Amino acid sequence: MKDRVAIVTGGSRGIGRAICLALAERGAKVVAAARSADALMELTEEARRRELSGSIEPAVLNVTDHTAIDPFVDGVAERLGRVDILVNNAGITRDGLAMSMDDAQFDEVLTTNLRAVFWLTRAVTRLMVRQRYGRIINIGSVSGLMGNPGQANYAASKAGLIGLTKSLAKELGRRKITCNVVAPGFVNTDMTVALPEKLKEGAKELIPLGRFGDVAEIAAVVAFLADDAASYITGQVIVVDGGLHM
């Protein structure tokens, strides 16, 4: 992956942070995009301490601002010469029962988790088509495959992501651009740490491996799909959930 240029959204924390480090460890030039400049600075300092073979460049970006997307992608291409890998990781939850969920709760999640993915992918594929090379990896969720009470908006956004990815895989395959989804289950992040202990223990009982995943385990799958070794894999949903969905 040496000298490949990657954009990772939601790159400052949790799974996104681990993905940035995994790609840079393998030699990629990573542009980590997120809203928090402070969190991005911590990430780049960690990358320097590790003396990775690649690099991590911070970029403050609000993915829901569609007017910022094209200038951001064009700027990356101008500075680094190309864009080889896009990891759409930025996502939010606004949980609540469907019967009491308001339009703002639904729309905010769909905009961040699905519309923004479309905007970024549209901008990046214009470059990848000319290059005749690209890796697009969308971070989904098992909620998009099996649904989840209180997450009608989130599950809809992640299910939509699967349909978007499969359509893109068919459109872009002949240009040597692969598009895949990585669908994590329960992973140890700030989001799951905040869950009630009783709920976490109940969830672990449903997971054949009996534990939550680690962000590095998700990042390793993303790094594989971003590598040339995965050049014959496209349109797939790779579930990384300890067997929960099974």
JSON list of C-alpha atoms in Angstrom, two decimals:
[
{"chain": "A", "resi": 1, "resn": "MET", "atom": "CA", "xyz": [0.00, 0.00, 0.00]},
{"chain": "A", "resi": 2, "resn": "LYS", "atom": "CA", "xyz": [3.08, 2.23, -0.18]},
{"chain": "A", "resi": 3, "resn": "ASP", "atom": "CA", "xyz": [2.28, 5.75, -1.42]},
{"chain": "A", "resi": 4, "resn": "ARG", "atom": "CA", "xyz": [-1.42, 5.00, -1.89]},
{"chain": "A", "resi": 5, "resn": "VAL", "atom": "CA", "xyz": [-3.54, 8.01, -0.93]},
{"chain": "A", "resi": 6, "resn": "ALA", "atom": "CA", "xyz": [-6.47, 7.30, 1.38]},
{"chain": "A", "resi": 7, "resn": "ILE", "atom": "CA", "xyz": [-9.29, 9.45, 2.74]},
{"chain": "A", "resi": 8, "resn": "VAL", "atom": "CA", "xyz": [-10.93, 8.23, 5.96]},
{"chain": "A", "resi": 9, "resn": "THR", "atom": "CA", "xyz": [-13.96, 10.09, 7.33]},
{"chain": "A", "resi": 10, "resn": "GLY", "atom": "CA", "xyz": [-14.72, 10.03, 11.03]},
{"chain": "A", "resi": 11, "resn": "GLY", "atom": "CA", "xyz": [-11.02, 9.39, 11.39]},
{"chain": "A", "resi": 12, "resn": "SER", "atom": "CA", "xyz": [-10.35, 10.94, 14.78]},
{"chain": "A", "resi": 13, "resn": "ARG", "atom": "CA", "xyz": [-11.96, 8.38, 17.11]},
{"chain": "A", "resi": 14, "resn": "GLY", "atom": "CA", "xyz": [-12.88, 4.73, 17.54]},
{"chain": "A", "resi": 15, "resn": "ILE", "atom": "CA", "xyz": [-13.00, 2.58, 14.43]},
{"chain": "A", "resi": 16, "resn": "GLY", "atom": "CA", "xyz": [-11.98, 5.46, 12.15]},
{"chain": "A", "resi": 17, "resn": "ARG", "atom": "CA", "xyz": [-8.89, 6.20, 14.19]},
{"chain": "A", "resi": 18, "resn": "ALA", "atom": "CA", "xyz": [-7.86, 2.53, 14.09]},
{"chain": "A", "resi": 19, "resn": "ILE", "atom": "CA", "xyz": [-8.39, 2.45, 10.31]},
{"chain": "A", "resi": 20, "resn": "CYS", "atom": "CA", "xyz": [-6.19, 5.52, 9.79]},
{"chain": "A", "resi": 21, "resn": "LEU", "atom": "CA", "xyz": [-3.38, 3.95, 11.82]},
{"chain": "A", "resi": 22, "resn": "ALA", "atom": "CA", "xyz": [-3.74, 0.57, 10.08]},
{"chain": "A", "resi": 23, "resn": "LEU", "atom": "CA", "xyz": [-3.51, 2.11, 6.60]},
{"chain": "A", "resi": 24, "resn": "ALA", "atom": "CA", "xyz": [-0.58, 4.36, 7.53]},
{"chain": "A", "resi": 25, "resn": "GLU", "atom": "CA", "xyz": [1.18, 1.41, 9.13]},
{"chain": "A", "resi": 26, "resn": "ARG", "atom": "CA", "xyz": [1.04, -0.29, 5.74]},
{"chain": "A", "resi": 27, "resn": "GLY", "atom": "CA", "xyz": [2.55, 2.71, 3.95]},
{"chain": "A", "resi": 28, "resn": "ALA", "atom": "CA", "xyz": [-0.47, 4.75, 2.83]},
{"chain": "A", "resi": 29, "resn": "LYS", "atom": "CA", "xyz": [-0.70, 8.52, 2.91]},
{"chain": "A", "resi": 30, "resn": "VAL", "atom": "CA", "xyz": [-3.86, 8.94, 4.96]},
{"chain": "A", "resi": 31, "resn": "VAL", "atom": "CA", "xyz": [-6.03, 12.04, 5.11]},
{"chain": "A", "resi": 32, "resn": "ALA", "atom": "CA", "xyz": [-8.01, 11.72, 8.35]},
{"chain": "A", "resi": 33, "resn": "ALA", "atom": "CA", "xyz": [-11.17, 13.81, 8.14]},
{"chain": "A", "resi": 34, "resn": "ALA", "atom": "CA", "xyz": [-13.27, 14.69, 11.18]},
{"chain": "A", "resi": 35, "resn": "ARG", "atom": "CA", "xyz": [-14.97, 17.63, 12.89]},
{"chain": "A", "resi": 36, "resn": "SER", "atom": "CA", "xyz": [-12.66, 17.83, 15.91]},
{"chain": "A", "resi": 37, "resn": "ALA", "atom": "CA", "xyz": [-9.31, 19.49, 15.25]},
{"chain": "A", "resi": 38, "resn": "ASP", "atom": "CA", "xyz": [-8.07, 18.56, 18.74]},
{"chain": "A", "resi": 39, "resn": "ALA", "atom": "CA", "xyz": [-8.83, 14.86, 18.29]},
{"chain": "A", "resi": 40, "resn": "LEU", "atom": "CA", "xyz": [-7.18, 14.90, 14.87]},
{"chain": "A", "resi": 41, "resn": "MET", "atom": "CA", "xyz": [-4.05, 16.47, 16.35]},
{"chain": "A", "resi": 42, "resn": "GLU", "atom": "CA", "xyz": [-3.85, 13.68, 18.94]},
{"chain": "A", "resi": 43, "resn": "LEU", "atom": "CA", "xyz": [-4.11, 11.13, 16.13]},
{"chain": "A", "resi": 44, "resn": "THR", "atom": "CA", "xyz": [-1.31, 12.67, 14.08]},
{"chain": "A", "resi": 45, "resn": "GLU", "atom": "CA", "xyz": [0.91, 12.90, 17.17]},
{"chain": "A", "resi": 46, "resn": "GLU", "atom": "CA", "xyz": [0.34, 9.19, 17.85]},
{"chain": "A", "resi": 47, "resn": "ALA", "atom": "CA", "xyz": [1.24, 8.39, 14.24]},
{"chain": "A", "resi": 48, "resn": "ARG", "atom": "CA", "xyz": [4.50, 10.32, 14.59]},
{"chain": "A", "resi": 49, "resn": "ARG", "atom": "CA", "xyz": [5.36, 8.51, 17.83]},
{"chain": "A", "resi": 50, "resn": "ARG", "atom": "CA", "xyz": [4.81, 5.15, 16.17]},
{"chain": "A", "resi": 51, "resn": "GLU", "atom": "CA", "xyz": [7.08, 6.10, 13.26]},
{"chain": "A", "resi": 52, "resn": "LEU", "atom": "CA", "xyz": [4.74, 4.48, 10.75]},
{"chain": "A", "resi": 53, "resn": "SER", "atom": "CA", "xyz": [5.90, 3.79, 7.22]},
{"chain": "A", "resi": 54, "resn": "GLY", "atom": "CA", "xyz": [3.07, 5.97, 5.87]},
{"chain": "A", "resi": 55, "resn": "SER", "atom": "CA", "xyz": [1.66, 9.25, 7.13]},
{"chain": "A", "resi": 56, "resn": "ILE", "atom": "CA", "xyz": [-1.53, 10.79, 8.56]},
{"chain": "A", "resi": 57, "resn": "GLU", "atom": "CA", "xyz": [-2.62, 14.29, 7.58]},
{"chain": "A", "resi": 58, "resn": "PRO", "atom": "CA", "xyz": [-5.46, 15.88, 9.58]},
{"chain": "A", "resi": 59, "resn": "ALA", "atom": "CA", "xyz": [-8.39, 17.57, 7.80]},
{"chain": "A", "resi": 60, "resn": "VAL", "atom": "CA", "xyz": [-11.32, 19.26, 9.55]},
{"chain": "A", "resi": 61, "resn": "LEU", "atom": "CA", "xyz": [-14.46, 18.38, 7.60]},
{"chain": "A", "resi": 62, "resn": "ASN", "atom": "CA", "xyz": [-18.18, 18.30, 8.25]},
{"chain": "A", "resi": 63, "resn": "VAL", "atom": "CA", "xyz": [-19.41, 15.59, 5.90]},
{"chain": "A", "resi": 64, "resn": "THR", "atom": "CA", "xyz": [-23.00, 16.90, 6.09]},
{"chain": "A", "resi": 65, "resn": "ASP", "atom": "CA", "xyz": [-21.95, 20.16, 4.41]},
{"chain": "A", "resi": 66, "resn": "HIS", "atom": "CA", "xyz": [-22.36, 19.11, 0.78]},
{"chain": "A", "resi": 67, "resn": "THR", "atom": "CA", "xyz": [-20.78, 22.34, -0.46]},
{"chain": "A", "resi": 68, "resn": "ALA", "atom": "CA", "xyz": [-17.51, 21.38, 1.25]},
{"chain": "A", "resi": 69, "resn": "ILE", "atom": "CA", "xyz": [-17.14, 17.91, -0.25]},
{"chain": "A", "resi": 70, "resn": "ASP", "atom": "CA", "xyz": [-15.93, 18.63, -3.78]},
{"chain": "A", "resi": 71, "resn": "PRO", "atom": "CA", "xyz": [-13.39, 21.30, -2.71]},
{"chain": "A", "resi": 72, "resn": "PHE", "atom": "CA", "xyz": [-12.09, 18.95, -0.01]},
{"chain": "A", "resi": 73, "resn": "VAL", "atom": "CA", "xyz": [-11.58, 16.01, -2.40]},
{"chain": "A", "resi": 74, "resn": "ASP", "atom": "CA", "xyz": [-10.09, 18.25, -5.10]},
{"chain": "A", "resi": 75, "resn": "GLY", "atom": "CA", "xyz": [-7.71, 19.71, -2.53]},
{"chain": "A", "resi": 76, "resn": "VAL", "atom": "CA", "xyz": [-6.49, 16.25, -1.49]},
{"chain": "A", "resi": 77, "resn": "ALA", "atom": "CA", "xyz": [-5.91, 15.27, -5.12]},
{"chain": "A", "resi": 78, "resn": "GLU", "atom": "CA", "xyz": [-4.07, 18.52, -5.82]},
{"chain": "A", "resi": 79, "resn": "ARG", "atom": "CA", "xyz": [-1.75, 18.15, -2.80]},
{"chain": "A", "resi": 80, "resn": "LEU", "atom": "CA", "xyz": [-1.10, 14.42, -2.99]},
{"chain": "A", "resi": 81, "resn": "GLY", "atom": "CA", "xyz": [-1.58, 13.76, -6.70]},
{"chain": "A", "resi": 82, "resn": "ARG", "atom": "CA", "xyz": [-4.39, 11.20, -6.53]},
{"chain": "A", "resi": 83, "resn": "VAL", "atom": "CA", "xyz": [-6.96, 9.46, -4.33]},
{"chain": "A", "resi": 84, "resn": "ASP", "atom": "CA", "xyz": [-6.77, 5.66, -4.26]},
{"chain": "A", "resi": 85, "resn": "ILE", "atom": "CA", "xyz": [-8.82, 4.69, -1.22]},
{"chain": "A", "resi": 86, "resn": "LEU", "atom": "CA", "xyz": [-11.99, 6.11, 0.33]},
{"chain": "A", "resi": 87, "resn": "VAL", "atom": "CA", "xyz": [-13.23, 4.80, 3.67]},
{"chain": "A", "resi": 88, "resn": "ASN", "atom": "CA", "xyz": [-16.66, 6.21, 4.53]},
{"chain": "A", "resi": 89, "resn": "ASN", "atom": "CA", "xyz": [-16.66, 5.72, 8.28]},
{"chain": "A", "resi": 90, "resn": "ALA", "atom": "CA", "xyz": [-18.34, 8.86, 9.67]},
{"chain": "A", "resi": 91, "resn": "GLY", "atom": "CA", "xyz": [-21.67, 8.01, 11.27]},
{"chain": "A", "resi": 92, "resn": "ILE", "atom": "CA", "xyz": [-24.06, 8.99, 14.04]},
{"chain": "A", "resi": 93, "resn": "THR", "atom": "CA", "xyz": [-27.00, 7.56, 15.98]},
{"chain": "A", "resi": 94, "resn": "ARG", "atom": "CA", "xyz": [-30.12, 9.36, 17.16]},
{"chain": "A", "resi": 95, "resn": "ASP", "atom": "CA", "xyz": [-32.01, 6.48, 18.73]},
{"chain": "A", "resi": 96, "resn": "GLY", "atom": "CA", "xyz": [-35.69, 6.40, 19.59]},
{"chain": "A", "resi": 97, "resn": "LEU", "atom": "CA", "xyz": [-38.82, 4.39, 18.92]},
{"chain": "A", "resi": 98, "resn": "ALA", "atom": "CA", "xyz": [-40.17, 4.97, 15.41]},
{"chain": "A", "resi": 99, "resn": "MET", "atom": "CA", "xyz": [-43.61, 6.05, 16.62]},
{"chain": "A", "resi": 100, "resn": "SER", "atom": "CA", "xyz": [-42.09, 8.93, 18.60]},
{"chain": "A", "resi": 101, "resn": "MET", "atom": "CA", "xyz": [-39.12, 9.74, 16.33]},
{"chain": "A", "resi": 102, "resn": "ASP", "atom": "CA", "xyz": [-39.31, 13.20, 14.81]},
{"chain": "A", "resi": 103, "resn": "ASP", "atom": "CA", "xyz": [-38.27, 14.13, 11.28]},
{"chain": "A", "resi": 104, "resn": "ALA", "atom": "CA", "xyz": [-35.07, 15.82, 12.46]},
{"chain": "A", "resi": 105, "resn": "GLN", "atom": "CA", "xyz": [-33.88, 12.63, 14.18]},
{"chain": "A", "resi": 106, "resn": "PHE", "atom": "CA", "xyz": [-34.50, 10.61, 11.05]},
{"chain": "A", "resi": 107, "resn": "ASP", "atom": "CA", "xyz": [-33.08, 13.13, 8.58]},
{"chain": "A", "resi": 108, "resn": "GLU", "atom": "CA", "xyz": [-29.91, 13.86, 10.56]},
{"chain": "A", "resi": 109, "resn": "VAL", "atom": "CA", "xyz": [-28.92, 10.20, 10.63]},
{"chain": "A", "resi": 110, "resn": "LEU", "atom": "CA", "xyz": [-29.75, 9.63, 6.96]},
{"chain": "A", "resi": 111, "resn": "THR", "atom": "CA", "xyz": [-27.78, 12.72, 5.94]},
{"chain": "A", "resi": 112, "resn": "THR", "atom": "CA", "xyz": [-24.64, 11.78, 7.85]},
{"chain": "A", "resi": 113, "resn": "ASN", "atom": "CA", "xyz": [-24.71, 8.03, 7.30]},
{"chain": "A", "resi": 114, "resn": "LEU", "atom": "CA", "xyz": [-25.96, 7.82, 3.70]},
{"chain": "A", "resi": 115, "resn": "ARG", "atom": "CA", "xyz": [-26.23, 11.11, 1.82]},
{"chain": "A", "resi": 116, "resn": "ALA", "atom": "CA", "xyz": [-22.71, 12.17, 2.82]},
{"chain": "A", "resi": 117, "resn": "VAL", "atom": "CA", "xyz": [-21.37, 8.81, 1.66]},
{"chain": "A", "resi": 118, "resn": "PHE", "atom": "CA", "xyz": [-22.95, 9.41, -1.74]},
{"chain": "A", "resi": 119, "resn": "TRP", "atom": "CA", "xyz": [-21.50, 12.94, -1.96]},
{"chain": "A", "resi": 120, "resn": "LEU", "atom": "CA", "xyz": [-17.98, 11.82, -1.07]},
{"chain": "A", "resi": 121, "resn": "THR", "atom": "CA", "xyz": [-18.11, 8.77, -3.31]},
{"chain": "A", "resi": 122, "resn": "ARG", "atom": "CA", "xyz": [-19.37, 10.81, -6.26]},
{"chain": "A", "resi": 123, "resn": "ALA", "atom": "CA", "xyz": [-16.48, 13.26, -5.86]},
{"chain": "A", "resi": 124, "resn": "VAL", "atom": "CA", "xyz": [-13.83, 10.57, -5.44]},
{"chain": "A", "resi": 125, "resn": "THR", "atom": "CA", "xyz": [-14.98, 8.28, -8.25]},
{"chain": "A", "resi": 126, "resn": "ARG", "atom": "CA", "xyz": [-14.49, 11.04, -10.79]},
{"chain": "A", "resi": 127, "resn": "LEU", "atom": "CA", "xyz": [-10.79, 10.79, -9.96]},
{"chain": "A", "resi": 128, "resn": "MET", "atom": "CA", "xyz": [-10.69, 7.02, -9.64]},
{"chain": "A", "resi": 129, "resn": "VAL", "atom": "CA", "xyz": [-12.32, 6.48, -13.03]},
{"chain": "A", "resi": 130, "resn": "ARG", "atom": "CA", "xyz": [-9.55, 8.47, -14.70]},
{"chain": "A", "resi": 131, "resn": "GLN", "atom": "CA", "xyz": [-6.93, 6.54, -12.72]},
{"chain": "A", "resi": 132, "resn": "ARG", "atom": "CA", "xyz": [-8.63, 3.23, -13.52]},
{"chain": "A", "resi": 133, "resn": "TYR", "atom": "CA", "xyz": [-8.03, 2.23, -9.90]},
{"chain": "A", "resi": 134, "resn": "GLY", "atom": "CA", "xyz": [-9.82, 2.64, -6.61]},
{"chain": "A", "resi": 135, "resn": "ARG", "atom": "CA", "xyz": [-10.94, 1.10, -3.35]},
{"chain": "A", "resi": 136, "resn": "ILE", "atom": "CA", "xyz": [-14.17, 2.28, -1.74]},
{"chain": "A", "resi": 137, "resn": "ILE", "atom": "CA", "xyz": [-14.97, 0.79, 1.67]},
{"chain": "A", "resi": 138, "resn": "ASN", "atom": "CA", "xyz": [-18.14, 1.77, 3.50]},
{"chain": "A", "resi": 139, "resn": "ILE", "atom": "CA", "xyz": [-18.53, 1.09, 7.20]},
{"chain": "A", "resi": 140, "resn": "GLY", "atom": "CA", "xyz": [-21.98, -0.37, 7.74]},
{"chain": "A", "resi": 141, "resn": "SER", "atom": "CA", "xyz": [-23.46, -2.25, 10.67]},
{"chain": "A", "resi": 142, "resn": "VAL", "atom": "CA", "xyz": [-25.22, -5.51, 11.43]},
{"chain": "A", "resi": 143, "resn": "SER", "atom": "CA", "xyz": [-28.19, -3.24, 12.21]},
{"chain": "A", "resi": 144, "resn": "GLY", "atom": "CA", "xyz": [-28.49, -2.70, 8.47]},
{"chain": "A", "resi": 145, "resn": "LEU", "atom": "CA", "xyz": [-28.83, -6.47, 7.99]},
{"chain": "A", "resi": 146, "resn": "MET", "atom": "CA", "xyz": [-31.05, -7.45, 10.90]},
{"chain": "A", "resi": 147, "resn": "GLY", "atom": "CA", "xyz": [-32.67, -4.24, 12.16]},
{"chain": "A", "resi": 148, "resn": "ASN", "atom": "CA", "xyz": [-32.63, -3.07, 15.76]},
{"chain": "A", "resi": 149, "resn": "PRO", "atom": "CA", "xyz": [-35.39, -1.77, 18.04]},
{"chain": "A", "resi": 150, "resn": "GLY", "atom": "CA", "xyz": [-35.08, 1.97, 18.55]},
{"chain": "A", "resi": 151, "resn": "GLN", "atom": "CA", "xyz": [-32.83, 2.38, 15.51]},
{"chain": "A", "resi": 152, "resn": "ALA", "atom": "CA", "xyz": [-35.21, 2.63, 12.56]},
{"chain": "A", "resi": 153, "resn": "ASN", "atom": "CA", "xyz": [-33.24, 5.62, 11.25]},
{"chain": "A", "resi": 154, "resn": "TYR", "atom": "CA", "xyz": [-29.81, 4.06, 11.80]},
{"chain": "A", "resi": 155, "resn": "ALA", "atom": "CA", "xyz": [-30.78, 0.66, 10.41]},
{"chain": "A", "resi": 156, "resn": "ALA", "atom": "CA", "xyz": [-32.35, 2.30, 7.36]},
{"chain": "A", "resi": 157, "resn": "SER", "atom": "CA", "xyz": [-29.21, 4.30, 6.70]},
{"chain": "A", "resi": 158, "resn": "LYS", "atom": "CA", "xyz": [-26.97, 1.24, 6.94]},
{"chain": "A", "resi": 159, "resn": "ALA", "atom": "CA", "xyz": [-29.30, -0.89, 4.81]},
{"chain": "A", "resi": 160, "resn": "GLY", "atom": "CA", "xyz": [-29.28, 1.88, 2.22]},
{"chain": "A", "resi": 161, "resn": "LEU", "atom": "CA", "xyz": [-25.50, 1.87, 2.34]},
{"chain": "A", "resi": 162, "resn": "ILE", "atom": "CA", "xyz": [-25.50, -1.77, 1.24]},
{"chain": "A", "resi": 163, "resn": "GLY", "atom": "CA", "xyz": [-27.70, -1.04, -1.77]},
{"chain": "A", "resi": 164, "resn": "LEU", "atom": "CA", "xyz": [-25.58, 1.97, -2.70]},
{"chain": "A", "resi": 165, "resn": "THR", "atom": "CA", "xyz": [-22.38, -0.06, -2.46]},
{"chain": "A", "resi": 166, "resn": "LYS", "atom": "CA", "xyz": [-23.66, -2.93, -4.60]},
{"chain": "A", "resi": 167, "resn": "SER", "atom": "CA", "xyz": [-24.87, -0.52, -7.28]},
{"chain": "A", "resi": 168, "resn": "LEU", "atom": "CA", "xyz": [-21.52, 1.27, -7.31]},
{"chain": "A", "resi": 169, "resn": "ALA", "atom": "CA", "xyz": [-19.68, -2.04, -7.52]},
{"chain": "A", "resi": 170, "resn": "LYS", "atom": "CA", "xyz": [-21.58, -2.86, -10.71]},
{"chain": "A", "resi": 171, "resn": "GLU", "atom": "CA", "xyz": [-21.08, 0.61, -12.19]},
{"chain": "A", "resi": 172, "resn": "LEU", "atom": "CA", "xyz": [-17.37, 0.89, -11.45]},
{"chain": "A", "resi": 173, "resn": "GLY", "atom": "CA", "xyz": [-16.00, -2.65, -11.68]},
{"chain": "A", "resi": 174, "resn": "ARG", "atom": "CA", "xyz": [-14.75, -2.32, -15.26]},
{"chain": "A", "resi": 175, "resn": "ARG", "atom": "CA", "xyz": [-12.64, 0.66, -14.16]},
{"chain": "A", "resi": 176, "resn": "LYS", "atom": "CA", "xyz": [-10.85, -1.54, -11.60]},
{"chain": "A", "resi": 177, "resn": "ILE", "atom": "CA", "xyz": [-12.65, 0.15, -8.70]},
{"chain": "A", "resi": 178, "resn": "THR", "atom": "CA", "xyz": [-13.93, -2.13, -5.96]},
{"chain": "A", "resi": 179, "resn": "CYS", "atom": "CA", "xyz": [-16.71, -1.20, -3.52]},
{"chain": "A", "resi": 180, "resn": "ASN", "atom": "CA", "xyz": [-17.42, -3.14, -0.36]},
{"chain": "A", "resi": 181, "resn": "VAL", "atom": "CA", "xyz": [-19.12, -2.83, 3.03]},
{"chain": "A", "resi": 182, "resn": "VAL", "atom": "CA", "xyz": [-17.62, -3.81, 6.36]},
{"chain": "A", "resi": 183, "resn": "ALA", "atom": "CA", "xyz": [-20.44, -4.39, 8.84]},
{"chain": "A", "resi": 184, "resn": "PRO", "atom": "CA", "xyz": [-19.30, -4.46, 12.48]},
{"chain": "A", "resi": 185, "resn": "GLY", "atom": "CA", "xyz": [-21.38, -5.77, 15.34]},
{"chain": "A", "resi": 186, "resn": "PHE", "atom": "CA", "xyz": [-20.72, -4.67, 18.92]},
{"chain": "A", "resi": 187, "resn": "VAL", "atom": "CA", "xyz": [-17.26, -3.09, 19.13]},
{"chain": "A", "resi": 188, "resn": "ASN", "atom": "CA", "xyz": [-15.53, -1.52, 22.11]},
{"chain": "A", "resi": 189, "resn": "THR", "atom": "CA", "xyz": [-15.83, 2.21, 21.38]},
{"chain": "A", "resi": 190, "resn": "ASP", "atom": "CA", "xyz": [-17.00, 5.31, 23.26]},
{"chain": "A", "resi": 191, "resn": "MET", "atom": "CA", "xyz": [-20.52, 4.50, 22.01]},
{"chain": "A", "resi": 192, "resn": "THR", "atom": "CA", "xyz": [-20.64, 1.00, 23.52]},
{"chain": "A", "resi": 193, "resn": "VAL", "atom": "CA", "xyz": [-18.82, 1.97, 26.72]},
{"chain": "A", "resi": 194, "resn": "ALA", "atom": "CA", "xyz": [-21.78, 4.22, 27.52]},
{"chain": "A", "resi": 195, "resn": "LEU", "atom": "CA", "xyz": [-24.28, 1.35, 27.27]},
{"chain": "A", "resi": 196, "resn": "PRO", "atom": "CA", "xyz": [-25.79, -0.02, 30.51]},
{"chain": "A", "resi": 197, "resn": "GLU", "atom": "CA", "xyz": [-23.81, -2.96, 31.87]},
{"chain": "A", "resi": 198, "resn": "LYS", "atom": "CA", "xyz": [-26.87, -5.23, 31.88]},
{"chain": "A", "resi": 199, "resn": "LEU", "atom": "CA", "xyz": [-27.46, -4.54, 28.18]},
{"chain": "A", "resi": 200, "resn": "LYS", "atom": "CA", "xyz": [-23.81, -5.27, 27.35]},
{"chain": "A", "resi": 201, "resn": "GLU", "atom": "CA", "xyz": [-23.85, -8.56, 29.22]},
{"chain": "A", "resi": 202, "resn": "GLY", "atom": "CA", "xyz": [-27.07, -9.55, 27.46]},
{"chain": "A", "resi": 203, "resn": "ALA", "atom": "CA", "xyz": [-25.55, -8.75, 24.08]},
{"chain": "A", "resi": 204, "resn": "LYS", "atom": "CA", "xyz": [-22.47, -10.84, 24.80]},
{"chain": "A", "resi": 205, "resn": "GLU", "atom": "CA", "xyz": [-24.70, -13.84, 25.47]},
{"chain": "A", "resi": 206, "resn": "LEU", "atom": "CA", "xyz": [-25.98, -13.57, 21.89]},
{"chain": "A", "resi": 207, "resn": "ILE", "atom": "CA", "xyz": [-22.46, -13.46, 20.41]},
{"chain": "A", "resi": 208, "resn": "PRO", "atom": "CA", "xyz": [-20.94, -16.91, 19.79]},
{"chain": "A", "resi": 209, "resn": "LEU", "atom": "CA", "xyz": [-17.44, -15.58, 20.53]},
{"chain": "A", "resi": 210, "resn": "GLY", "atom": "CA", "xyz": [-18.76, -14.18, 23.81]},
{"chain": "A", "resi": 211, "resn": "ARG", "atom": "CA", "xyz": [-17.21, -10.72, 23.62]},
{"chain": "A", "resi": 212, "resn": "PHE", "atom": "CA", "xyz": [-17.30, -7.35, 21.87]},
{"chain": "A", "resi": 213, "resn": "GLY", "atom": "CA", "xyz": [-14.87, -6.74, 19.04]},
{"chain": "A", "resi": 214, "resn": "ASP", "atom": "CA", "xyz": [-11.82, -4.49, 19.11]},
{"chain": "A", "resi": 215, "resn": "VAL", "atom": "CA", "xyz": [-11.43, -1.54, 16.75]},
{"chain": "A", "resi": 216, "resn": "ALA", "atom": "CA", "xyz": [-8.18, -3.05, 15.45]},
{"chain": "A", "resi": 217, "resn": "GLU", "atom": "CA", "xyz": [-10.09, -6.13, 14.29]},
{"chain": "A", "resi": 218, "resn": "ILE", "atom": "CA", "xyz": [-12.36, -3.96, 12.16]},
{"chain": "A", "resi": 219, "resn": "ALA", "atom": "CA", "xyz": [-9.42, -1.94, 10.86]},
{"chain": "A", "resi": 220, "resn": "ALA", "atom": "CA", "xyz": [-7.60, -5.10, 9.78]},
{"chain": "A", "resi": 221, "resn": "VAL", "atom": "CA", "xyz": [-10.50, -6.10, 7.53]},
{"chain": "A", "resi": 222, "resn": "VAL", "atom": "CA", "xyz": [-10.67, -2.61, 6.04]},
{"chain": "A", "resi": 223, "resn": "ALA", "atom": "CA", "xyz": [-6.92, -2.64, 5.41]},
{"chain": "A", "resi": 224, "resn": "PHE", "atom": "CA", "xyz": [-7.22, -5.98, 3.60]},
{"chain": "A", "resi": 225, "resn": "LEU", "atom": "CA", "xyz": [-10.02, -4.69, 1.35]},
{"chain": "A", "resi": 226, "resn": "ALA", "atom": "CA", "xyz": [-7.94, -1.59, 0.59]},
{"chain": "A", "resi": 227, "resn": "ASP", "atom": "CA", "xyz": [-4.97, -3.69, -0.46]},
{"chain": "A", "resi": 228, "resn": "ASP", "atom": "CA", "xyz": [-4.22, -5.08, -3.92]},
{"chain": "A", "resi": 229, "resn": "ALA", "atom": "CA", "xyz": [-4.65, -8.57, -2.42]},
{"chain": "A", "resi": 230, "resn": "ALA", "atom": "CA", "xyz": [-8.42, -7.93, -2.36]},
{"chain": "A", "resi": 231, "resn": "SER", "atom": "CA", "xyz": [-8.63, -6.91, -6.03]},
{"chain": "A", "resi": 232, "resn": "TYR", "atom": "CA", "xyz": [-11.21, -9.63, -6.86]},
{"chain": "A", "resi": 233, "resn": "ILE", "atom": "CA", "xyz": [-13.62, -8.76, -4.06]},
{"chain": "A", "resi": 234, "resn": "THR", "atom": "CA", "xyz": [-16.38, -6.26, -4.82]},
{"chain": "A", "resi": 235, "resn": "GLY", "atom": "CA", "xyz": [-20.03, -5.70, -3.96]},
{"chain": "A", "resi": 236, "resn": "GLN", "atom": "CA", "xyz": [-19.66, -7.67, -0.74]},
{"chain": "A", "resi": 237, "resn": "VAL", "atom": "CA", "xyz": [-20.79, -7.16, 2.84]},
{"chain": "A", "resi": 238, "resn": "ILE", "atom": "CA", "xyz": [-18.10, -8.43, 5.19]},
{"chain": "A", "resi": 239, "resn": "VAL", "atom": "CA", "xyz": [-19.69, -8.96, 8.61]},
{"chain": "A", "resi": 240, "resn": "VAL", "atom": "CA", "xyz": [-17.30, -8.63, 11.57]},
{"chain": "A", "resi": 241, "resn": "ASP", "atom": "CA", "xyz": [-19.48, -9.34, 14.59]},
{"chain": "A", "resi": 242, "resn": "GLY", "atom": "CA", "xyz": [-18.23, -12.42, 16.43]},
{"chain": "A", "resi": 243, "resn": "GLY", "atom": "CA", "xyz": [-21.06, -14.43, 14.89]},
{"chain": "A", "resi": 244, "resn": "LEU", "atom": "CA", "xyz": [-23.95, -12.26, 16.17]},
{"chain": "A", "resi": 245, "resn": "HIS", "atom": "CA", "xyz": [-25.74, -11.93, 12.81]},
{"chain": "A", "resi": 246, "resn": "MET", "atom": "CA", "xyz": [-25.31, -15.63, 12.09]}
]
